[in-house]
CSV table of C-alpha atoms (C1' of nucleotides) in Angstrom, one decimal:
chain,number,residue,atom,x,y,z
T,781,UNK,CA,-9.8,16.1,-26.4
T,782,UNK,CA,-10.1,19.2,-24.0
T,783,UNK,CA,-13.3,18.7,-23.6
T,784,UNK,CA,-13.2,15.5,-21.6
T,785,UNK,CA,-11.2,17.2,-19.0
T,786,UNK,CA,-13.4,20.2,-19.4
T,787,UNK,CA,-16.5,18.3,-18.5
T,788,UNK,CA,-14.5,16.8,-15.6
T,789,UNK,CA,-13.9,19.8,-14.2
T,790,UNK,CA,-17.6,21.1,-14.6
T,791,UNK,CA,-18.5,18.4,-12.8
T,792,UNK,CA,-15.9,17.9,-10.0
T,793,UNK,CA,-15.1,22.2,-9.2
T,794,UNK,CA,-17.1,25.2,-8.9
T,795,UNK,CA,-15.7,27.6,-11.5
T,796,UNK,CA,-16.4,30.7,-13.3
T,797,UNK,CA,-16.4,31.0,-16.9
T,798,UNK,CA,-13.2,33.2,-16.6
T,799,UNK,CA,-11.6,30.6,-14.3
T,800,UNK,CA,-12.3,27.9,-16.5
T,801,UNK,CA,-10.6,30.0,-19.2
T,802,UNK,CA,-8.0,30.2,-17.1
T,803,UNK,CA,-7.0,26.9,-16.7
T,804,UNK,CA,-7.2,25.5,-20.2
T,805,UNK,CA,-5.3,28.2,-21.4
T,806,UNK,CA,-2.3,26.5,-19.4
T,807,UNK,CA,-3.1,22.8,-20.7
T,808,UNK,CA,-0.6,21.2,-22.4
T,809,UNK,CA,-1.7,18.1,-24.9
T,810,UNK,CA,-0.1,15.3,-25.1
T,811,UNK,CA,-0.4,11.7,-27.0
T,812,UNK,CA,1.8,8.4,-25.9
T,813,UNK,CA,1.3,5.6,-28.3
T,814,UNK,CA,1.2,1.9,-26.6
T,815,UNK,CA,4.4,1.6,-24.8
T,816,UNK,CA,5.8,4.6,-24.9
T,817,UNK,CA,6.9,6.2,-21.8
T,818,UNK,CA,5.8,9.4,-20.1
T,819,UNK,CA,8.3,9.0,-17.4
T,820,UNK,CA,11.6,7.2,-16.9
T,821,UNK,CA,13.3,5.9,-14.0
T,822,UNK,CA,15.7,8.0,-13.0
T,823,UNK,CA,13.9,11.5,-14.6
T,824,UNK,CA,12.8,14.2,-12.7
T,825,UNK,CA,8.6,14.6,-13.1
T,826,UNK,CA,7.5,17.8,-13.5
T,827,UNK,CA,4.0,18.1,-14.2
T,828,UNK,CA,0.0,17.6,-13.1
T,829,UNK,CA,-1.1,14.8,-16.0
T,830,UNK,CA,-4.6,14.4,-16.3
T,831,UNK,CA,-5.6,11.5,-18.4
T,832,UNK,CA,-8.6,11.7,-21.3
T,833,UNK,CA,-8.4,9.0,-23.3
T,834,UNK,CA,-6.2,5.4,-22.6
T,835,UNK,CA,-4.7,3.8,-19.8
T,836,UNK,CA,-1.0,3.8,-18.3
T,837,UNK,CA,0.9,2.3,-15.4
T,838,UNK,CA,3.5,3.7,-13.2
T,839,UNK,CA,5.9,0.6,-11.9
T,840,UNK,CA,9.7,-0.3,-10.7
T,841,UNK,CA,11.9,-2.1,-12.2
T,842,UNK,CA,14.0,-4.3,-9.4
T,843,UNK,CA,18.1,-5.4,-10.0
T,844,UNK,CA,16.8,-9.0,-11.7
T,845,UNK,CA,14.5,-6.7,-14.3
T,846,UNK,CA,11.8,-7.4,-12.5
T,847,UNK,CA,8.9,-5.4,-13.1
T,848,UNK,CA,6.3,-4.3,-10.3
T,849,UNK,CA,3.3,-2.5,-11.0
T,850,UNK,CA,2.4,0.4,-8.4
T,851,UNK,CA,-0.6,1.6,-10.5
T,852,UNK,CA,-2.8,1.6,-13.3
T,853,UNK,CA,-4.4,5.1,-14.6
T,854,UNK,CA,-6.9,5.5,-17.2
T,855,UNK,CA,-9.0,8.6,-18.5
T,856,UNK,CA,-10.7,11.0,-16.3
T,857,UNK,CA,-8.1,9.7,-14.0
T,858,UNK,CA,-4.8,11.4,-12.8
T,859,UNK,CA,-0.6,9.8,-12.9
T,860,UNK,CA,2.5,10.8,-11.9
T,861,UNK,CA,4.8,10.7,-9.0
T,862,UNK,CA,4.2,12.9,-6.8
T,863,UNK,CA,7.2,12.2,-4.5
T,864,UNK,CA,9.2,12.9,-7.3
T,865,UNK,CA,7.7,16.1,-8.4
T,866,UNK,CA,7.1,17.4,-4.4
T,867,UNK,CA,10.8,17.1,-3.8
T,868,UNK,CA,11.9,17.4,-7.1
T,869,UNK,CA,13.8,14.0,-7.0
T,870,UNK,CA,14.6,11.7,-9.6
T,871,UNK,CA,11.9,9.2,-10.3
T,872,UNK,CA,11.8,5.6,-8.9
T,873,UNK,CA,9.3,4.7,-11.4
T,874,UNK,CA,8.6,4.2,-15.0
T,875,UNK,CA,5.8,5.3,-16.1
T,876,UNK,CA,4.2,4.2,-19.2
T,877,UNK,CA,1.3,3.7,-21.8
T,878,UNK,CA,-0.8,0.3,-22.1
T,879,UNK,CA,-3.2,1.9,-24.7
T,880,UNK,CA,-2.5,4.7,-27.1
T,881,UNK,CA,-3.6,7.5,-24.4
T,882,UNK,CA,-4.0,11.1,-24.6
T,883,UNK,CA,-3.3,13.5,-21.8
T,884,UNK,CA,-3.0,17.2,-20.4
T,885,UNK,CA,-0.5,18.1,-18.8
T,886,UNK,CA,0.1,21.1,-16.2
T,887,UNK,CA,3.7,22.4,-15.8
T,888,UNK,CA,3.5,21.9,-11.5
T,889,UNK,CA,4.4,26.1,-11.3
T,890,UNK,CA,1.2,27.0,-13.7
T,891,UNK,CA,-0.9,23.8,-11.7
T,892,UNK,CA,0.5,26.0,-8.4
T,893,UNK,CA,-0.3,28.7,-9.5
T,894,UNK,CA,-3.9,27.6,-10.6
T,895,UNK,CA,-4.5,26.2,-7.3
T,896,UNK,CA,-3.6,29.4,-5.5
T,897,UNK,CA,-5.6,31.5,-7.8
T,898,UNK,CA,-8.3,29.7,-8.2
T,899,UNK,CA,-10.1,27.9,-4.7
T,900,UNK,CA,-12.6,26.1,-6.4
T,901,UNK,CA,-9.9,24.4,-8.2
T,902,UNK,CA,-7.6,24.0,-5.1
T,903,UNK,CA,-10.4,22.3,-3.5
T,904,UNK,CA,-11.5,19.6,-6.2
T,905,UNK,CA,-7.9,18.9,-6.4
T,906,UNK,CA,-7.4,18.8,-2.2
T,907,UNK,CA,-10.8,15.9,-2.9
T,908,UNK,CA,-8.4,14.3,-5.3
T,909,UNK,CA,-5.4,13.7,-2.8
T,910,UNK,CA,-8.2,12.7,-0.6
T,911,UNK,CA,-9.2,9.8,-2.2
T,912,UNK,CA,-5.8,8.5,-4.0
T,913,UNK,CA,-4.7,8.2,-0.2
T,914,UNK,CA,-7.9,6.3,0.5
T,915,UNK,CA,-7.4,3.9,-2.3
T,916,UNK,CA,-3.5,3.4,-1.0
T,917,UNK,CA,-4.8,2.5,2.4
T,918,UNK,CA,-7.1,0.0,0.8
T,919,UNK,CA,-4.5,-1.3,-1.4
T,920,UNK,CA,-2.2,-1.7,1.6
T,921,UNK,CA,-5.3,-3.3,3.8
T,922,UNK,CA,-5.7,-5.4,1.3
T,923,UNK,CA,-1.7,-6.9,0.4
T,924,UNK,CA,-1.7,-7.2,3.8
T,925,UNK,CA,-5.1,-9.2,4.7
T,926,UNK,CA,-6.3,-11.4,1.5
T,927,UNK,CA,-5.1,-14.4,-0.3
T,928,UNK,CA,-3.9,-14.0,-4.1
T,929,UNK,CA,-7.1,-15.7,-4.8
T,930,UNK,CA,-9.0,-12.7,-2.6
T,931,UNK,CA,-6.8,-10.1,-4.4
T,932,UNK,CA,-7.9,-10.8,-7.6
T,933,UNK,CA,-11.7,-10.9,-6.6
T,934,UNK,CA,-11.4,-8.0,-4.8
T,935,UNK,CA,-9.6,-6.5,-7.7
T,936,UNK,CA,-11.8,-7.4,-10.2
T,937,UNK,CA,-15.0,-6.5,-8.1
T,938,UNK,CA,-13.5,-3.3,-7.6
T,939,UNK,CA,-12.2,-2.6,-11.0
T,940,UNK,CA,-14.3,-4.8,-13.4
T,941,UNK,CA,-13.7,-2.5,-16.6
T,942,UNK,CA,-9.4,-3.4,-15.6
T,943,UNK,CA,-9.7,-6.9,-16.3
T,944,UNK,CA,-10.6,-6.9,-20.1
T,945,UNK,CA,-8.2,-4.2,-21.5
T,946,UNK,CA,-5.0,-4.5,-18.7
T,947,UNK,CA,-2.9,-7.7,-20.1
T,948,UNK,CA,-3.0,-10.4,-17.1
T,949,UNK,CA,0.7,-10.1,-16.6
T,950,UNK,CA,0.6,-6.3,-15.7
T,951,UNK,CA,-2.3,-7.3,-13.3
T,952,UNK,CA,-0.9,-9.9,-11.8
T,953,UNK,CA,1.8,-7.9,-10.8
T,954,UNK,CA,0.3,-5.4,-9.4
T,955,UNK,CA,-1.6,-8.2,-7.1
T,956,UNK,CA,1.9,-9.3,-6.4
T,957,UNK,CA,1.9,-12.8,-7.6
T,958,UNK,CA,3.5,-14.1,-11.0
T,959,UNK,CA,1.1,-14.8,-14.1
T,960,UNK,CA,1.2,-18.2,-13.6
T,961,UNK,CA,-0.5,-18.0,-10.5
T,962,UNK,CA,-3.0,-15.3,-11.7
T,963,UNK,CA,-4.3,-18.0,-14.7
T,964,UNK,CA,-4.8,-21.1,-12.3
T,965,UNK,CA,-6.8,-18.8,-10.0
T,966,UNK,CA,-8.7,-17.6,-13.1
T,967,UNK,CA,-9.4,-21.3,-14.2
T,968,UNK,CA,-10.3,-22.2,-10.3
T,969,UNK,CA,-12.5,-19.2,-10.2
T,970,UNK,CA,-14.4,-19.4,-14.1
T,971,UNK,CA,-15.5,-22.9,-12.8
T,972,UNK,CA,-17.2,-21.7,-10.0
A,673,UNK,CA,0.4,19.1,26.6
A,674,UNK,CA,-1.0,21.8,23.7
A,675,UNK,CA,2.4,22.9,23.5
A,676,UNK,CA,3.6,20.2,21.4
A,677,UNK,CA,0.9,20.9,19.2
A,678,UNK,CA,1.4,24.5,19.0
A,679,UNK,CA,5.4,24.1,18.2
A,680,UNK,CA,4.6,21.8,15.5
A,681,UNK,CA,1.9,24.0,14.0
A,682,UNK,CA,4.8,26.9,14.5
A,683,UNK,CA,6.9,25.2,12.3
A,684,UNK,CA,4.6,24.0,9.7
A,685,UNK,CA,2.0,26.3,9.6
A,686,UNK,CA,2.3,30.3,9.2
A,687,UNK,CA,-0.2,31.6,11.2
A,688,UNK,CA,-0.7,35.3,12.9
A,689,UNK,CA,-1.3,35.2,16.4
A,690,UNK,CA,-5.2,35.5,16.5
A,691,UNK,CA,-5.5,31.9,14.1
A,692,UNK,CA,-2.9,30.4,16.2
A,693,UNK,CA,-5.1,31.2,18.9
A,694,UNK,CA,-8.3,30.3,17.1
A,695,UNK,CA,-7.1,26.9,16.0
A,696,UNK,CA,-6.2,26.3,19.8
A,697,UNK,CA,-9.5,26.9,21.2
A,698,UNK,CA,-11.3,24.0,19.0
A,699,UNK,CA,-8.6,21.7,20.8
A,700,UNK,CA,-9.8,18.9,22.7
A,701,UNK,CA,-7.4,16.9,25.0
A,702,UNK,CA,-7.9,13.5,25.0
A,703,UNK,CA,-5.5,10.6,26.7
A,704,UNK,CA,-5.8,6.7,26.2
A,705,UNK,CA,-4.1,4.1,29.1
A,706,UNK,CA,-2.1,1.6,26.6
A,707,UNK,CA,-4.4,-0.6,24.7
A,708,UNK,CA,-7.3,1.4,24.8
A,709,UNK,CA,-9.3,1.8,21.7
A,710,UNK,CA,-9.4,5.4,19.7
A,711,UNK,CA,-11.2,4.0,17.1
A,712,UNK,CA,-13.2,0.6,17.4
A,713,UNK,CA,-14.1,-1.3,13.7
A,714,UNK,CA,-18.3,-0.5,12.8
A,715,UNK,CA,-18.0,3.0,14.4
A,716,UNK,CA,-17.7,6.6,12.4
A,717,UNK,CA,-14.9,8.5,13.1
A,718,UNK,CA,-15.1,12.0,13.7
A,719,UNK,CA,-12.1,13.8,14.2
A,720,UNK,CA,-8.9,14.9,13.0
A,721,UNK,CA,-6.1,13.7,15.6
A,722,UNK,CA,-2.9,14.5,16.6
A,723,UNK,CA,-0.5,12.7,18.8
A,724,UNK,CA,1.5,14.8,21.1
A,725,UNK,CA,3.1,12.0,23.0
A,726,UNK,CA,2.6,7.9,22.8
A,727,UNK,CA,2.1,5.6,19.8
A,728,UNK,CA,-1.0,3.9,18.2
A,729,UNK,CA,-1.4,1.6,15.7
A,730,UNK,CA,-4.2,1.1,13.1
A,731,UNK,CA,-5.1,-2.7,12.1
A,732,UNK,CA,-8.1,-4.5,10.9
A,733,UNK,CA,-9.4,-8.2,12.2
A,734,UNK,CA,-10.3,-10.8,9.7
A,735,UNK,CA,-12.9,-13.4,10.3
A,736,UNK,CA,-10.1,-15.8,11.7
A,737,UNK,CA,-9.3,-13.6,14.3
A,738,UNK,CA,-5.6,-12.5,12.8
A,739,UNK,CA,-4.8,-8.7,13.0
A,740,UNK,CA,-3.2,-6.6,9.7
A,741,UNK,CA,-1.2,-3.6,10.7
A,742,UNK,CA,-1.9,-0.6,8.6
A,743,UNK,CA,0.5,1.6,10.2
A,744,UNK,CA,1.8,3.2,13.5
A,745,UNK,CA,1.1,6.8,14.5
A,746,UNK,CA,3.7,8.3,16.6
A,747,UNK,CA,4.4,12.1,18.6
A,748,UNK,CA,4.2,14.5,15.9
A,749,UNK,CA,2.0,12.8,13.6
A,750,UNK,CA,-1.8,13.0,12.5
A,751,UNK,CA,-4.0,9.2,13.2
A,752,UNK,CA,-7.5,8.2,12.1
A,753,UNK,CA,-9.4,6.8,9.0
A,754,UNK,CA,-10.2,9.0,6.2
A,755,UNK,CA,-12.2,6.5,4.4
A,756,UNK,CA,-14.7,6.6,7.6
A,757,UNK,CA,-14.2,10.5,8.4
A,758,UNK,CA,-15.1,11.2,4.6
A,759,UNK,CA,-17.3,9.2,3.9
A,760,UNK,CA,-19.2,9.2,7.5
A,761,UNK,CA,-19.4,5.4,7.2
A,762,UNK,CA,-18.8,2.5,9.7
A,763,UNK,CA,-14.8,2.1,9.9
A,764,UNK,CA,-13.1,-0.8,8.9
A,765,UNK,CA,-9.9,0.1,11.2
A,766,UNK,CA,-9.3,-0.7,15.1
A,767,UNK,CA,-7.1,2.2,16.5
A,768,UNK,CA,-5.5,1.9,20.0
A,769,UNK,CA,-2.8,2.7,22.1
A,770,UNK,CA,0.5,0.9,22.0
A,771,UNK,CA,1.8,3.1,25.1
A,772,UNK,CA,0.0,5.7,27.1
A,773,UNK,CA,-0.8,7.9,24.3
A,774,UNK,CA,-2.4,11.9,24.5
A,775,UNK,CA,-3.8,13.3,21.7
A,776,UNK,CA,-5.3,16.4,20.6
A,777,UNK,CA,-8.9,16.0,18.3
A,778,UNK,CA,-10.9,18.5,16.6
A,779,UNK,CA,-14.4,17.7,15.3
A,780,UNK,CA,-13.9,17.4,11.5
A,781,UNK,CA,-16.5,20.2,11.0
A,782,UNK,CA,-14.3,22.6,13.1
A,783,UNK,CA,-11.2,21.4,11.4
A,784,UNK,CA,-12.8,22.0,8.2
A,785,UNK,CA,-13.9,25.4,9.1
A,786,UNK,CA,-10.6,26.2,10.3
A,787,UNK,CA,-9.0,25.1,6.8
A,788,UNK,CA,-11.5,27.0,5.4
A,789,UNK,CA,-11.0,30.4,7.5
A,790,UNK,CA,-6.9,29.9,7.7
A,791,UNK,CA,-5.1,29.3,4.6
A,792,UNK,CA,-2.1,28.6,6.2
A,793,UNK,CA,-3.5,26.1,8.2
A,794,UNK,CA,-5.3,24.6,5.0
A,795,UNK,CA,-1.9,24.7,3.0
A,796,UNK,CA,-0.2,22.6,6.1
A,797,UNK,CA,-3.1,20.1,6.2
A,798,UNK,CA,-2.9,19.7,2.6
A,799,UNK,CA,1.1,19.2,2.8
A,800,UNK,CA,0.5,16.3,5.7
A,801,UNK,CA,-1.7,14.8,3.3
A,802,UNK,CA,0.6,14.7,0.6
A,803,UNK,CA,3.5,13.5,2.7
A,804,UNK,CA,0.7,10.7,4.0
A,805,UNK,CA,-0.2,9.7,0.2
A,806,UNK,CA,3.7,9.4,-1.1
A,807,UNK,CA,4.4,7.1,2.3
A,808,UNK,CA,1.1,4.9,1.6
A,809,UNK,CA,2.9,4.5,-2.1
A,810,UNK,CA,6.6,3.9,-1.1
A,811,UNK,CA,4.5,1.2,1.4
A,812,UNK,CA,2.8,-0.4,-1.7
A,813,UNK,CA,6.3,-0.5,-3.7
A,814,UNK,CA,8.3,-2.2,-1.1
A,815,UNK,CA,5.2,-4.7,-0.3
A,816,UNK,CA,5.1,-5.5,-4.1
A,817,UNK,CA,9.0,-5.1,-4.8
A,818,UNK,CA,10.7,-6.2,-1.8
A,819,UNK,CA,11.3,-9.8,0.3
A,820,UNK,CA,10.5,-10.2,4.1
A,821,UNK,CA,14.3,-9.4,4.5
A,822,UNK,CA,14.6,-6.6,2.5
A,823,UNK,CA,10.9,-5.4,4.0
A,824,UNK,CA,12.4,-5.3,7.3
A,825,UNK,CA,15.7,-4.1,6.8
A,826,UNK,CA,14.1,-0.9,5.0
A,827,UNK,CA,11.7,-0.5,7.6
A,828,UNK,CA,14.1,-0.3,10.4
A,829,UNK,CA,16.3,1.9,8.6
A,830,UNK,CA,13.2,4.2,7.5
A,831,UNK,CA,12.0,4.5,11.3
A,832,UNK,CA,14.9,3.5,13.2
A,833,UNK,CA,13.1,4.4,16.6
A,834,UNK,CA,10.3,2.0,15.9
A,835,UNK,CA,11.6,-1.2,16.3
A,836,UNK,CA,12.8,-0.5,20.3
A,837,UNK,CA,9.3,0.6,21.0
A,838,UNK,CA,6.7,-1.6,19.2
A,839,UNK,CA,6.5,-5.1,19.7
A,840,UNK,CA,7.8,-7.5,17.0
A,841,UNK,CA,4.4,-9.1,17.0
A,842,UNK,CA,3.2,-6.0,15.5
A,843,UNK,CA,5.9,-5.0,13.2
A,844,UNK,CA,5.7,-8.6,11.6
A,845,UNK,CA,2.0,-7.9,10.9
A,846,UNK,CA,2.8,-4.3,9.9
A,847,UNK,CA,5.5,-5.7,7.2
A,848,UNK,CA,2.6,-8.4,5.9
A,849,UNK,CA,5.1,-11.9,7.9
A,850,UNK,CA,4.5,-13.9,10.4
A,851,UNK,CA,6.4,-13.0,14.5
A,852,UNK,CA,7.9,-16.3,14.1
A,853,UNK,CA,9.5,-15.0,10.2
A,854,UNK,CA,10.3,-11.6,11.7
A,855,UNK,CA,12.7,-13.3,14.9
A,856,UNK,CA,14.2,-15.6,12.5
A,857,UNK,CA,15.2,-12.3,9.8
A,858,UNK,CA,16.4,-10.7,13.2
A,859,UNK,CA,18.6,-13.7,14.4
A,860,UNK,CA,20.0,-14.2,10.6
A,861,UNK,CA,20.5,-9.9,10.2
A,862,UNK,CA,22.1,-9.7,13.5
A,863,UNK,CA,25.4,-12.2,12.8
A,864,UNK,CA,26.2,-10.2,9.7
I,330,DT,C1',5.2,-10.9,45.1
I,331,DC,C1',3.5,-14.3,42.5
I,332,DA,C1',0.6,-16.3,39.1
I,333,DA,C1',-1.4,-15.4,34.7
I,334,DA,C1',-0.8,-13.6,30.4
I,335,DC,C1',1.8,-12.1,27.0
I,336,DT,C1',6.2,-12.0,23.9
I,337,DC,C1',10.0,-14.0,21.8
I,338,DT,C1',12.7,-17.9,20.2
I,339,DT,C1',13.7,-22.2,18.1
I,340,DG,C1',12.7,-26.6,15.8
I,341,DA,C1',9.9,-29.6,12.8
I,342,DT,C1',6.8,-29.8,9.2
I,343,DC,C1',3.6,-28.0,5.7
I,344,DT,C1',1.7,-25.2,2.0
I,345,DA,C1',0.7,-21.3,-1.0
I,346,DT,C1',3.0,-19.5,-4.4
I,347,DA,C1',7.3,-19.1,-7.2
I,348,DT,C1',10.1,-21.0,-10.7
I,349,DC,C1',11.2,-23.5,-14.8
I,350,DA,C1',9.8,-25.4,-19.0
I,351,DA,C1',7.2,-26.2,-23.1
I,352,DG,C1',3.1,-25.8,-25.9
I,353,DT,C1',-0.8,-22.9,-27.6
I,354,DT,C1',-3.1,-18.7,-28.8
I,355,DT,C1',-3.2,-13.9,-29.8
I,356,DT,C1',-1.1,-9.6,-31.3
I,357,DT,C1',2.1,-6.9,-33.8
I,358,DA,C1',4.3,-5.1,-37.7
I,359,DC,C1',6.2,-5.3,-42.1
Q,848,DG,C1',-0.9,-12.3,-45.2
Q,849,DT,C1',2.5,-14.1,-42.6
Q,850,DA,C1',6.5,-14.4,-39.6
Q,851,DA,C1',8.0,-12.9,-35.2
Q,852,DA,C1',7.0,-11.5,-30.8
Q,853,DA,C1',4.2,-11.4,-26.9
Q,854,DA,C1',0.6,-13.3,-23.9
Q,855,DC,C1',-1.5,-17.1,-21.8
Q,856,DT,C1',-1.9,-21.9,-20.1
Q,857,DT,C1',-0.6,-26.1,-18.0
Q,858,DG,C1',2.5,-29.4,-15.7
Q,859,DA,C1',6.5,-30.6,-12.7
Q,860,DT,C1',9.3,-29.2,-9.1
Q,861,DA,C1',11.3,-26.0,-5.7
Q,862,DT,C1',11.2,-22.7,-1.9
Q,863,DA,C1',10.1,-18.7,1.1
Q,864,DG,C1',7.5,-18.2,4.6
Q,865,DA,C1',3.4,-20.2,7.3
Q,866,DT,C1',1.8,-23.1,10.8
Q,867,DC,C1',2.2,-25.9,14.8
Q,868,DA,C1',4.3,-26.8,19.1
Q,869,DA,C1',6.8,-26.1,23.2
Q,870,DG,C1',10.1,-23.8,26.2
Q,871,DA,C1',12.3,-19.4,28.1
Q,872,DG,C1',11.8,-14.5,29.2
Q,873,DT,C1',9.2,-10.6,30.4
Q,874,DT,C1',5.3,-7.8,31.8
Q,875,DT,C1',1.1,-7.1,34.2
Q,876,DG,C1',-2.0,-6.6,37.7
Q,877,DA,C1',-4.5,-8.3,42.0
DNA sequence: TCAAACTCTTGATCTATATCAAGTTTTTAC
DNA sequence: GTAAAAACTTGATATAGATCAAGAGTTTGA
């Protein structure tokens, strides 16, 4: 499965041969079967995962057992919680898998390490942070400015591959509205 | 006013003398009289900006005319859209002054070469965008997780010096209620 | 300094979405 | 292959927060 992240690389950093080496001599494999956890409220995170096959979410879990869903990730895509790993905190979230998903992982001192070494791969993942803060700034724009009905479009406009293999009441929590709502908008909108 | 500036790059950034003074002579003072525009929806941004004294807030209009607060920039902190800067299109954002504001811009190509030439600037840029992503996700959680109450009760107690100098009209639309929501949360928060 | 323009408060009413409940379909796991 | 569990739908009802309206303070700017 190291290839898929070995492609990604090619194609997001400017390596050499020997840096490339590098890094992959530092990845770490991993495989979650459906509904197993890669993080756990309450854990410390500790590493750089880098997603190459599957799809997980990272949510909360509120005092009535209420869950929220922050995020989805799926391959050729990056999780974690960064708060968590920056100030080495326990974890607020859960994270955990939807699919049966394979991933690499980077301890955070060898991902460090790579990143000081190795600019080209400092930079791609500088590009990274980039855009997940763009995409939080949309999210935010868009709790804050659209109708459940609008979420959803917007969602599914923006993530049409999501809506087939993410089970409706993981997406309709991360619109922020209950399932119930989620399928009457979905039979308002189909007729349309 | 560059003095702010430099104390906060003196404590973020390690920097010899000669990039201290480098960075400083890309600087370009700029002040806005309250509610002038930074940043006016259709137009590019081009900068990176600091605030070395004042307060701005970042909202978008919808077609009925409502504003959305994204967030509120204060002394000490970085403002702008990303989304526009990086991707040199038309902004979606309004940015203006909630008091008299001065700032301090740099062209994003200077303050890319200066991440480029100064790795301890670069490191500090890269740490403010960190810090800037795990807010923008803590935001997301408590708008998904969290009841108008409990929205404002952790806001005030997250910026406590907010509240006294932003109107309520603004921090109801920052928190996603309506002004007449946020006085009534106030009124019922205030007997306890 | 005074009128106009905001800002905040409070009350009455409305509505989008939540909650509760029960039935149907789909998936999971032995 | 089948029983149990999970996911989805639909209807009835409840509610948090929105909207509308009007009055009291406060700020702004000629």
């Amino acid at each position: 499965m190291y290839e898929i992240f070995q492609k990604y690389l090619d194609e997001k950093a400017e390596l050499t041969q020997a840096e490339s080496e590098r890094i992959q001599s530092f990845a770490i494999i991993k495989k979650l079967r459906k509904r197993q956890y890669l993080l756990q409220e309450g854990d410390v995170w500790k590493y750089d995962a880098f997603i190459t096959q599957g799809c997980v979410r990272t949510y909360t879990v509120d005092e009535k057992g209420g869950e929220h869903v922050n995020s989805f990730s799926i391959e050729n895509w990056w999780t974690g919680d960064r708060e968590s790993l920056m100030l080495q905190q326990p974890s607020r979230f859960n994270i955990d898998a939807i699919e049966d998903t394979e991933l690499i992982l980077f301890t955070h001192e060898n991902f460090e390490m790579l990143c000081k070494e190795i600019p080209g791969f400092n930079n791609m993942v500088n590009a990274i942070l980039q855009r997940s803060f763009i995409a939080a700034q949309n999210r935010i724009q868009a709790s804050l400015a659209l109708t459940a009905e609008e979420k959803y479009l917007n969602f599914v406009n923006k993530y049409p591959s999501f809506a087939s293999r993410i089970p409706q009441t993981m997406i309709a929590s991360y619109l922020g509205m209950t399932p119930e709502t989620l399928s009457r908008i979905r039979k308002q909108t189909a007729k349309k």
